[in-house]
Short mmCIF file of C-alpha atoms in Angstrom, two decimals:
data_model
loop_
_atom_site.label_atom_id
_atom_site.label_comp_id
_atom_site.label_asym_id
_atom_site.label_seq_id
_atom_site.Cartn_x
_atom_site.Cartn_y
_atom_site.Cartn_z
CA ILE A 23 5.67 -12.04 3.40
CA GLU A 24 8.75 -10.54 1.94
CA ALA A 25 8.68 -13.03 -0.87
CA SER A 26 5.03 -12.09 -1.62
CA ILE A 27 5.93 -8.38 -1.62
CA ARG A 28 8.71 -8.99 -4.00
CA VAL A 29 6.45 -10.92 -6.37
CA LEU A 30 3.77 -8.16 -6.20
CA THR A 31 6.36 -5.36 -6.55
CA PRO A 32 9.63 -6.57 -8.02
CA ARG A 33 11.16 -3.14 -8.17
CA ILE A 34 10.27 -2.05 -4.59
CA PRO A 35 13.23 -0.18 -2.92
CA ARG A 36 14.90 -2.31 -0.28
CA HIS A 37 14.16 0.08 2.59
CA GLU A 38 10.53 0.18 1.67
CA LEU A 39 10.28 -3.63 1.37
CA GLY A 40 11.44 -3.83 4.96
CA ALA A 41 8.89 -1.19 6.16
CA VAL A 42 5.99 -2.93 4.31
CA ALA A 43 7.04 -6.36 5.64
CA ASP A 44 7.37 -5.06 9.17
CA HIS A 45 3.84 -3.49 8.92
CA ALA A 46 2.45 -6.78 7.78
CA LEU A 47 4.11 -8.74 10.57
CA ASP A 48 3.17 -6.20 13.24
CA SER A 49 -0.48 -5.83 12.19
CA LYS A 50 -2.78 -7.75 14.40
CA GLY A 51 -5.46 -7.46 11.69
CA LEU A 52 -3.26 -9.34 9.11
CA ARG A 53 -2.19 -12.23 11.30
CA GLN A 54 -4.79 -14.50 9.85
CA ALA A 55 -4.33 -13.26 6.23
CA SER A 56 -2.50 -15.27 3.66
CA PRO A 57 1.02 -13.90 2.94
CA GLU A 58 -0.20 -12.60 -0.42
CA ALA A 59 -3.12 -10.76 1.06
CA ALA A 60 -1.03 -9.39 3.96
CA ALA A 61 1.63 -8.22 1.49
CA TRP A 62 -0.98 -6.46 -0.68
CA LEU A 63 -2.80 -4.73 2.01
CA SER A 64 0.46 -3.63 3.67
CA LEU A 65 1.79 -2.25 0.39
CA VAL A 66 -1.31 -0.19 -0.23
CA ALA A 67 -1.44 1.13 3.33
CA TYR A 68 2.18 1.93 3.37
CA ILE A 69 2.06 3.96 0.11
CA ARG A 70 -1.17 5.58 1.16
CA HIS A 71 0.05 6.87 4.46
CA VAL A 72 3.82 7.50 3.58
CA LEU A 73 3.92 8.43 -0.06
CA THR A 74 0.60 10.35 -0.56
CA ASP A 75 -1.32 13.33 0.92
CA TYR A 76 -3.84 10.90 2.40
CA ASP A 77 -3.20 11.84 5.95
CA ASP A 78 -3.16 15.55 5.19
CA LEU A 79 -6.60 15.20 3.54
CA LEU A 80 -7.92 13.45 6.59
CA ALA A 81 -6.52 16.36 8.85
CA GLU A 82 -8.27 18.82 6.44
CA GLY A 83 -11.58 17.04 7.28
CA TYR A 84 -12.10 14.74 4.37
CA ASP A 85 -13.57 11.38 5.28
CA ALA A 86 -11.58 8.20 4.61
CA ASP A 87 -13.45 7.21 1.46
CA SER A 88 -12.93 10.71 -0.15
CA ALA A 89 -9.35 10.89 0.89
CA ARG A 90 -8.75 7.35 -0.64
CA PHE A 91 -10.44 8.45 -3.83
CA PHE A 92 -8.19 11.52 -4.19
CA VAL A 93 -4.91 9.49 -3.60
CA ARG A 94 -5.87 6.48 -5.66
CA GLU A 95 -3.96 7.59 -8.75
CA ALA A 96 -0.90 8.39 -6.82
CA ILE A 97 -0.95 4.97 -5.28
CA ASP A 98 -1.27 3.30 -8.64
CA GLU A 99 1.72 5.38 -9.92
CA VAL A 100 3.92 4.24 -7.19
CA LEU A 101 2.76 0.55 -7.67
CA ALA A 102 3.48 0.90 -11.36
CA GLY A 103 6.91 2.32 -10.59
CA TRP A 104 7.59 -0.60 -8.36
CA GLY A 105 6.67 -3.06 -11.14
CA ALA A 106 3.31 -4.12 -9.91
CA THR A 107 0.65 -5.15 -12.44
CA ARG A 108 -2.20 -4.88 -10.01
CA ARG A 109 -3.71 -1.60 -9.05
CA VAL A 110 -5.85 -0.26 -6.24
CA GLY A 111 -9.42 -1.35 -6.46
CA GLU A 112 -8.89 -4.39 -8.82
CA GLU A 113 -10.24 -7.66 -7.64
CA GLY A 114 -7.95 -10.63 -7.00
#
């Protein structure tokens, strides 16, 4: 999974690489996923919850879809900074 994370985001900071990999390995929902899929889903979830205002928006009463809409650009900015060419919402 770490190798997949590195391929997806070659400039991810080392401490965040570890956190994303741990999330993927600890997630029951990702156990059946391919390493690539688990890496991507863990990356997006980590960024959403740790590096955006997503949880604050939920606490303010926004539903999950609305909160995700409002943090989408911030997630994409982090992904771009980490060298990812894929963005949230893209197929593949």
